[in-house]
Short mmCIF file of C-alpha atoms in Angstrom, two decimals:
data_model
loop_
_atom_site.label_atom_id
_atom_site.label_comp_id
_atom_site.label_asym_id
_atom_site.label_seq_id
_atom_site.Cartn_x
_atom_site.Cartn_y
_atom_site.Cartn_z
CA MET A 1 25.54 -21.14 -15.75
CA THR A 2 21.98 -22.52 -14.85
CA ALA A 3 19.05 -20.76 -13.10
CA THR A 4 19.74 -23.02 -10.20
CA SER A 5 23.70 -21.93 -9.62
CA THR A 6 22.50 -18.23 -10.43
CA GLN A 7 19.85 -18.11 -7.75
CA ALA A 8 22.46 -20.15 -5.41
CA LEU A 9 24.98 -17.49 -6.08
CA ARG A 10 22.34 -14.78 -4.97
CA THR A 11 21.45 -16.45 -1.83
CA ARG A 12 23.19 -16.93 1.28
CA SER A 13 22.87 -18.41 4.59
CA VAL A 14 22.86 -16.83 7.60
CA ARG A 15 23.06 -18.75 11.07
CA THR A 16 22.25 -17.24 14.33
CA GLY A 17 22.69 -19.94 17.38
CA GLY A 18 20.08 -22.47 16.06
CA LEU A 19 18.47 -20.24 13.50
CA SER A 20 19.19 -20.38 9.88
CA LEU A 21 17.82 -17.81 7.51
CA ARG A 22 18.32 -17.59 3.62
CA LEU A 23 19.20 -14.12 2.70
CA ASP A 24 18.91 -12.92 -1.11
CA LEU A 25 21.70 -10.44 -1.54
CA ARG A 26 19.89 -8.68 -4.43
CA ALA A 27 16.66 -8.24 -2.76
CA PHE A 28 18.35 -6.95 0.64
CA THR A 29 20.36 -4.57 -1.58
CA VAL A 30 17.01 -3.45 -3.08
CA VAL A 31 15.71 -2.93 0.25
CA VAL A 32 18.54 -0.70 1.23
CA LEU A 33 18.68 1.19 -1.65
CA LEU A 34 14.66 1.80 -1.34
CA LEU A 35 14.98 2.89 2.26
CA VAL A 36 17.75 5.57 1.53
CA CYS A 37 15.68 6.82 -1.22
CA ALA A 38 12.59 6.91 0.73
CA LEU A 39 14.50 8.89 3.49
CA ALA A 40 16.27 11.13 1.36
CA ALA A 41 13.17 12.00 -0.39
CA SER A 42 11.13 12.95 3.02
CA VAL A 43 14.08 15.27 4.06
CA VAL A 44 13.52 16.93 0.72
CA LEU A 45 10.01 16.78 0.98
CA ILE A 46 10.13 18.41 4.60
CA GLY A 47 12.32 21.05 3.27
CA THR A 48 9.80 21.91 0.71
CA GLY A 49 7.19 24.64 1.08
CA ASP A 50 6.54 28.33 1.05
CA PHE A 51 9.34 28.69 3.85
CA PRO A 52 11.71 26.31 2.03
CA ILE A 53 14.51 24.75 4.34
CA PRO A 54 17.82 23.18 3.22
CA ALA A 55 18.06 19.59 3.76
CA GLY A 56 21.12 20.24 6.28
CA ASP A 57 19.03 22.22 8.48
CA VAL A 58 16.04 19.96 8.32
CA LEU A 59 18.41 16.76 9.67
CA LYS A 60 19.87 19.42 12.07
CA THR A 61 16.29 20.22 13.38
CA LEU A 62 15.20 16.61 13.43
CA PHE A 63 18.17 16.05 15.54
CA GLY A 64 17.24 18.95 18.15
CA GLY A 65 19.66 21.46 16.46
CA GLY A 66 17.34 23.88 14.74
CA ASP A 67 16.10 27.39 15.68
CA PRO A 68 12.28 27.55 17.32
CA GLY A 69 10.87 28.78 14.03
CA GLN A 70 12.32 25.71 12.04
CA GLU A 71 11.49 23.22 14.94
CA PHE A 72 7.76 24.28 14.61
CA ILE A 73 7.55 24.16 10.70
CA VAL A 74 9.30 20.81 10.60
CA ASN A 75 7.98 18.84 13.61
CA GLU A 76 4.68 20.25 14.04
CA LEU A 77 3.85 20.87 10.20
CA ARG A 78 5.76 19.02 7.87
CA LEU A 79 7.15 15.88 9.72
CA PRO A 80 3.69 14.44 10.54
CA ARG A 81 2.58 14.75 6.88
CA VAL A 82 5.89 13.03 5.71
CA LEU A 83 5.32 10.21 8.20
CA VAL A 84 1.77 9.88 7.11
CA GLY A 85 2.73 9.33 3.45
CA LEU A 86 5.59 7.03 4.61
CA LEU A 87 3.11 4.60 6.54
CA VAL A 88 0.32 5.08 3.89
CA GLY A 89 2.46 3.87 1.28
CA ALA A 90 3.97 1.19 2.98
CA SER A 91 0.86 -0.18 4.20
CA LEU A 92 -0.60 0.23 0.50
CA GLY A 93 2.71 -1.56 -1.00
CA LEU A 94 2.52 -4.27 1.60
CA GLY A 95 -1.35 -4.93 1.46
CA GLY A 96 -0.85 -4.57 -2.33
CA ALA A 97 1.63 -7.72 -2.49
CA LEU A 98 -0.48 -9.75 -0.10
CA PHE A 99 -3.37 -9.63 -2.33
CA GLN A 100 -1.35 -10.10 -5.86
CA SER A 101 0.17 -13.17 -3.78
CA ILE A 102 -2.88 -14.68 -2.56
CA SER A 103 -4.99 -13.82 -6.19
CA ARG A 104 -1.69 -15.13 -8.23
CA ASN A 105 -2.61 -12.29 -10.51
CA PRO A 106 -0.87 -9.26 -11.08
CA LEU A 107 -4.34 -7.04 -10.98
CA GLY A 108 -5.10 -8.55 -7.67
CA SER A 109 -4.69 -5.11 -5.85
CA PRO A 110 -7.28 -3.40 -3.47
CA ASP A 111 -8.03 -0.84 -5.94
CA VAL A 112 -8.99 -3.46 -8.82
CA LEU A 113 -10.62 -5.42 -5.86
CA GLY A 114 -12.78 -2.68 -4.70
CA LEU A 115 -11.44 -2.28 -1.07
CA SER A 116 -10.35 1.07 -1.76
CA GLN A 117 -14.09 1.89 -2.95
CA GLY A 118 -15.54 0.27 -0.05
CA SER A 119 -13.46 2.11 2.26
CA THR A 120 -14.49 5.40 0.77
CA ALA A 121 -18.09 4.44 0.97
CA GLY A 122 -17.60 4.21 4.59
CA ALA A 123 -16.19 7.55 4.80
CA LEU A 124 -18.79 8.99 2.44
CA VAL A 125 -21.53 7.66 4.73
CA MET A 126 -19.82 9.25 7.71
CA ILE A 127 -19.43 12.49 5.77
CA VAL A 128 -22.63 12.92 3.54
CA LEU A 129 -25.41 11.13 6.20
CA PHE A 130 -24.03 12.16 9.53
CA SER A 131 -21.65 15.20 8.83
CA GLY A 132 -18.96 13.22 11.00
CA SER A 133 -16.10 14.68 12.62
CA ALA A 134 -12.38 13.69 11.53
CA THR A 135 -12.23 10.57 13.76
CA ALA A 136 -15.83 9.36 12.43
CA VAL A 137 -14.67 9.37 9.08
CA THR A 138 -11.62 7.38 9.98
CA LEU A 139 -13.66 4.82 11.53
CA GLY A 140 -16.43 4.57 8.91
CA ALA A 141 -13.44 4.02 6.18
CA LEU A 142 -12.16 1.14 8.37
CA VAL A 143 -15.69 -0.12 8.72
CA GLY A 144 -16.24 0.15 5.28
CA GLY A 145 -13.14 -1.61 4.07
CA LEU A 146 -13.83 -4.68 6.40
CA VAL A 147 -17.14 -4.97 5.23
CA THR A 148 -16.39 -4.77 1.82
CA GLY A 149 -13.32 -7.43 2.21
CA LEU A 150 -15.73 -9.92 4.15
CA ALA A 151 -18.30 -9.30 1.28
CA ILE A 152 -15.69 -10.22 -1.46
CA TYR A 153 -14.54 -13.40 0.49
CA LEU A 154 -17.55 -14.76 0.94
CA LEU A 155 -18.68 -14.30 -2.50
CA ALA A 156 -15.68 -15.78 -3.84
CA TRP A 157 -15.58 -18.77 -1.66
CA LYS A 158 -16.47 -22.23 -3.55
CA GLN A 159 -14.41 -24.86 -1.66
CA GLY A 160 -12.00 -22.29 -0.96
CA VAL A 161 -11.08 -18.89 -2.52
CA HIS A 162 -9.22 -19.05 -5.93
CA GLY A 163 -7.35 -16.20 -7.71
CA TYR A 164 -9.10 -15.25 -11.02
CA ARG A 165 -12.45 -15.91 -9.04
CA LEU A 166 -11.36 -13.47 -6.27
CA VAL A 167 -10.33 -10.83 -9.11
CA LEU A 168 -13.76 -11.18 -10.84
CA VAL A 169 -15.76 -10.60 -7.86
CA GLY A 170 -13.72 -7.84 -6.50
CA ILE A 171 -14.03 -6.16 -9.84
CA GLY A 172 -18.03 -6.61 -9.56
CA VAL A 173 -18.10 -5.44 -5.98
CA SER A 174 -16.15 -2.61 -6.99
CA ALA A 175 -18.60 -1.16 -9.71
CA VAL A 176 -21.32 -1.74 -7.13
CA VAL A 177 -19.71 0.23 -4.70
CA THR A 178 -18.46 3.08 -6.96
CA ALA A 179 -22.16 3.19 -7.86
CA VAL A 180 -23.25 3.47 -4.20
CA ASN A 181 -20.47 6.31 -3.78
CA GLY A 182 -21.53 8.26 -6.43
CA TYR A 183 -25.23 8.14 -5.64
CA LEU A 184 -24.05 9.33 -2.21
CA ILE A 185 -22.47 11.98 -3.42
CA THR A 186 -25.55 13.20 -5.32
CA LYS A 187 -27.56 13.25 -1.99
CA ALA A 188 -25.03 15.24 -0.26
CA ASP A 189 -25.74 19.27 0.43
CA LEU A 190 -23.05 21.38 -1.47
CA VAL A 191 -20.89 21.77 1.61
CA ASP A 192 -20.58 18.18 2.32
CA ALA A 193 -20.17 17.32 -1.46
CA ALA A 194 -17.32 19.42 -1.83
CA ARG A 195 -15.78 17.79 1.35
CA ALA A 196 -16.11 14.50 0.14
CA VAL A 197 -14.90 15.24 -3.11
CA VAL A 198 -11.53 16.45 -1.37
CA TRP A 199 -11.41 13.69 0.40
CA MET A 200 -12.07 11.04 -2.46
CA THR A 201 -9.24 12.81 -4.34
CA GLY A 202 -6.54 11.15 -2.00
CA SER A 203 -4.44 14.06 -0.38
CA LEU A 204 -1.75 14.46 2.66
CA ASN A 205 -2.59 18.12 2.99
CA GLY A 206 -3.29 18.86 6.85
CA ARG A 207 -2.24 15.73 8.17
CA ASP A 208 -1.05 15.69 11.47
CA TRP A 209 0.00 13.57 14.60
CA THR A 210 -3.49 12.15 15.18
CA GLN A 211 -2.87 10.28 11.80
CA VAL A 212 0.50 9.52 12.63
CA TRP A 213 -0.03 7.24 15.82
CA PRO A 214 -2.82 4.94 15.01
CA LEU A 215 -1.42 4.12 11.51
CA LEU A 216 1.86 3.24 12.92
CA ALA A 217 0.20 1.01 15.92
CA LEU A 218 -1.45 -1.01 13.14
CA CYS A 219 1.60 -1.33 10.99
CA ALA A 220 3.72 -2.53 14.32
CA VAL A 221 1.07 -5.08 14.91
CA LEU A 222 0.33 -6.57 11.45
CA LEU A 223 3.58 -6.19 10.03
CA PRO A 224 5.13 -9.14 12.40
CA LEU A 225 2.03 -11.18 11.51
CA VAL A 226 2.43 -11.11 8.19
CA LEU A 227 6.13 -11.71 8.10
CA ALA A 228 5.41 -14.65 10.42
CA ASN A 229 3.16 -16.16 7.40
CA ALA A 230 5.14 -15.48 4.67
CA ARG A 231 6.79 -18.79 4.45
CA GLY A 232 3.30 -20.17 4.09
CA LEU A 233 2.21 -17.42 1.69
CA ARG A 234 5.37 -18.31 -0.51
CA MET A 235 4.30 -22.13 -0.63
CA MET A 236 0.71 -21.12 -1.58
CA GLU A 237 1.83 -19.71 -4.76
CA MET A 238 2.56 -23.19 -5.98
CA GLY A 239 -0.76 -24.28 -5.39
CA ASP A 240 -3.36 -25.30 -2.63
CA ASP A 241 -2.62 -29.24 -3.31
CA VAL A 242 1.18 -28.62 -2.72
CA SER A 243 0.80 -26.39 0.02
CA TYR A 244 -1.41 -28.65 1.98
CA ALA A 245 1.16 -31.48 1.42
CA LEU A 246 4.00 -29.45 2.60
CA GLY A 247 1.98 -28.82 6.19
CA VAL A 248 0.29 -25.39 5.24
CA ARG A 249 -3.04 -24.61 6.68
CA VAL A 250 -4.03 -23.10 3.65
CA GLU A 251 -7.61 -21.58 4.08
CA ARG A 252 -6.21 -20.52 7.78
CA VAL A 253 -3.17 -18.45 6.21
CA ARG A 254 -5.09 -16.98 3.63
CA LEU A 255 -7.74 -15.46 5.49
CA LEU A 256 -5.50 -14.31 8.16
CA LEU A 257 -3.33 -12.42 5.33
CA MET A 258 -6.63 -11.28 3.70
CA VAL A 259 -7.50 -9.48 6.98
CA ALA A 260 -4.31 -8.15 7.59
CA ALA A 261 -4.32 -6.81 3.76
CA VAL A 262 -7.81 -5.50 4.20
CA LEU A 263 -6.97 -3.64 7.54
CA LEU A 264 -3.76 -2.17 5.85
CA THR A 265 -5.37 -0.90 2.86
CA SER A 266 -8.66 0.57 4.84
CA ALA A 267 -6.16 2.24 7.51
CA ALA A 268 -4.14 3.70 4.46
CA THR A 269 -7.37 5.04 2.98
CA ALA A 270 -8.81 6.23 6.29
CA ALA A 271 -5.46 8.46 6.76
CA ALA A 272 -5.19 9.85 3.37
CA GLY A 273 -8.18 8.85 1.15
CA PRO A 274 -8.36 6.65 -1.63
CA VAL A 275 -4.64 6.99 -3.14
CA GLY A 276 -4.76 5.13 -6.32
CA PHE A 277 -2.77 2.64 -7.63
CA VAL A 278 -0.01 2.47 -5.22
CA ALA A 279 -0.87 -0.69 -4.03
CA LEU A 280 -0.95 -2.09 -7.64
CA THR A 281 2.36 -0.63 -9.08
CA ALA A 282 4.60 -0.99 -5.81
CA PRO A 283 4.67 -4.88 -5.72
CA GLN A 284 5.36 -5.31 -9.43
CA LEU A 285 7.94 -2.57 -9.48
CA ALA A 286 9.59 -4.59 -6.42
CA ARG A 287 9.29 -8.18 -7.97
CA ARG A 288 11.20 -6.74 -11.41
CA LEU A 289 13.82 -5.18 -9.15
CA THR A 290 14.64 -8.02 -6.96
CA ARG A 291 14.15 -10.42 -9.43
CA SER A 292 13.20 -12.57 -6.91
CA PRO A 293 10.17 -15.29 -6.86
CA GLY A 294 7.67 -15.03 -4.02
CA PRO A 295 5.54 -12.25 -2.70
CA ASN A 296 8.48 -9.70 -2.02
CA LEU A 297 6.72 -8.31 0.71
CA VAL A 298 9.62 -6.13 2.66
CA PRO A 299 10.74 -4.99 -1.06
CA SER A 300 6.83 -3.88 -1.88
CA LEU A 301 6.66 -1.92 1.42
CA CYS A 302 9.77 -0.12 0.98
CA MET A 303 8.92 0.61 -2.78
CA GLY A 304 5.30 1.87 -1.82
CA ALA A 305 6.70 4.30 1.01
CA THR A 306 9.21 5.68 -1.80
CA LEU A 307 6.62 5.81 -4.46
CA LEU A 308 4.02 7.67 -2.17
CA VAL A 309 6.48 10.34 -0.68
CA THR A 310 8.17 10.80 -4.25
CA ALA A 311 4.57 11.73 -5.78
CA ASP A 312 3.60 13.74 -2.68
CA TRP A 313 7.12 16.09 -3.52
CA ALA A 314 5.90 16.00 -7.55
CA SER A 315 2.55 16.97 -6.52
CA GLN A 316 3.84 20.15 -4.69
CA ARG A 317 6.64 21.08 -7.08
CA ALA A 318 6.31 19.86 -10.54
CA PHE A 319 3.33 21.46 -11.56
CA GLY A 320 4.28 25.47 -10.83
CA ALA A 321 2.33 27.39 -8.59
CA ASP A 322 -0.67 24.65 -8.56
CA GLN A 323 -0.61 22.16 -5.88
CA LEU A 324 -2.00 18.73 -6.71
CA PRO A 325 -3.42 16.18 -4.12
CA VAL A 326 -1.13 13.28 -4.20
CA GLY A 327 -3.82 10.94 -5.31
CA VAL A 328 -4.01 12.72 -8.60
CA VAL A 329 -0.27 12.14 -9.51
CA THR A 330 -0.20 8.45 -8.63
CA GLY A 331 -3.52 7.86 -10.55
CA VAL A 332 -1.94 9.49 -13.53
CA LEU A 333 1.49 7.41 -13.00
CA GLY A 334 -0.73 4.28 -12.19
CA GLY A 335 -3.07 4.52 -14.97
CA VAL A 336 -0.40 4.84 -17.26
CA TYR A 337 1.37 1.63 -15.71
CA LEU A 338 -1.68 -0.58 -15.79
CA LEU A 339 -1.92 0.09 -19.56
CA TRP A 340 1.34 -1.18 -19.94
CA LEU A 341 0.61 -4.04 -17.63
CA LEU A 342 -2.47 -5.11 -19.72
CA VAL A 343 -0.48 -5.02 -22.93
CA THR A 344 2.30 -7.10 -21.34
CA GLU A 345 -0.14 -9.78 -19.89
CA ARG A 346 -2.08 -9.91 -23.09
CA LYS A 347 1.14 -10.47 -25.30
CA ALA A 348 2.06 -13.18 -22.69
CA GLY A 349 -1.22 -15.07 -23.15
CA ARG A 350 -1.93 -14.72 -19.50
CA ILE A 351 -5.45 -12.39 -20.38
#
């Protein structure tokens, strides 16, 4: 059986009135399974803690049938943390898929390009120089990510933005911003330095509804915008000349999607700190599961959410009495994955 016939078996056309959509059955199945895993992990995570709650009672409480004590623990203490984890993971997964598709490079993630470090720099400025509130730190992280993204785009521009130039410029900017972050830490007093280090680790501890609503609103605005430009993004993976010939306004689509990816990454960093490697690994794992060409935006989003809530559960339960920040767990797992990816790319002759 040829590759074309195999792809035809996997793909179905769905017609609704005058609208025709192509449905990849394997990708659809992967998305459904990832959503089920994310929801199941969320229920288990909500029931995890010093006061454990069985999964059945968690579900009953979420639907309004729990006792007052369970309702307080579930709805006020644990549910916001889990929702922040889902939204942060989804934002990082989607942002990573966008950057990897735009750069046409599996290493083109916000972690490598320096966007997470830029958001961290903005937050550190507010913590160290101004002793800012949580709201000020969030705003600083957003501004830092946007400024870093703009700097990378301008430095990488040369009659357009191309993949490897974007990655190389991003690595350079990341090194510079990391040095700035280290300098800011050395200039802080002991209390602010301790607060900054905790934030830089990446953690979901203490997250409440004030972090949920802004991130949810941003995702609700950006997700339809990104999906509306998914066709142009898929065509851009064939090269700029082919995309222009097919009628895609390449630089407009690229800039729009880069801004969306920067906002998603910066907002996720502002909500939970720089949680490492989710944006790098989620799109690659999603691509391997779907075996589908193209950016795999929705599978990457679902994979990011699943990875982060699972890592958060592991950070609380897998190390005995020691509860680690979720960024430590994702950093360890992501570092191992990055080494494997580099070895694979080297054997394939791509680096």
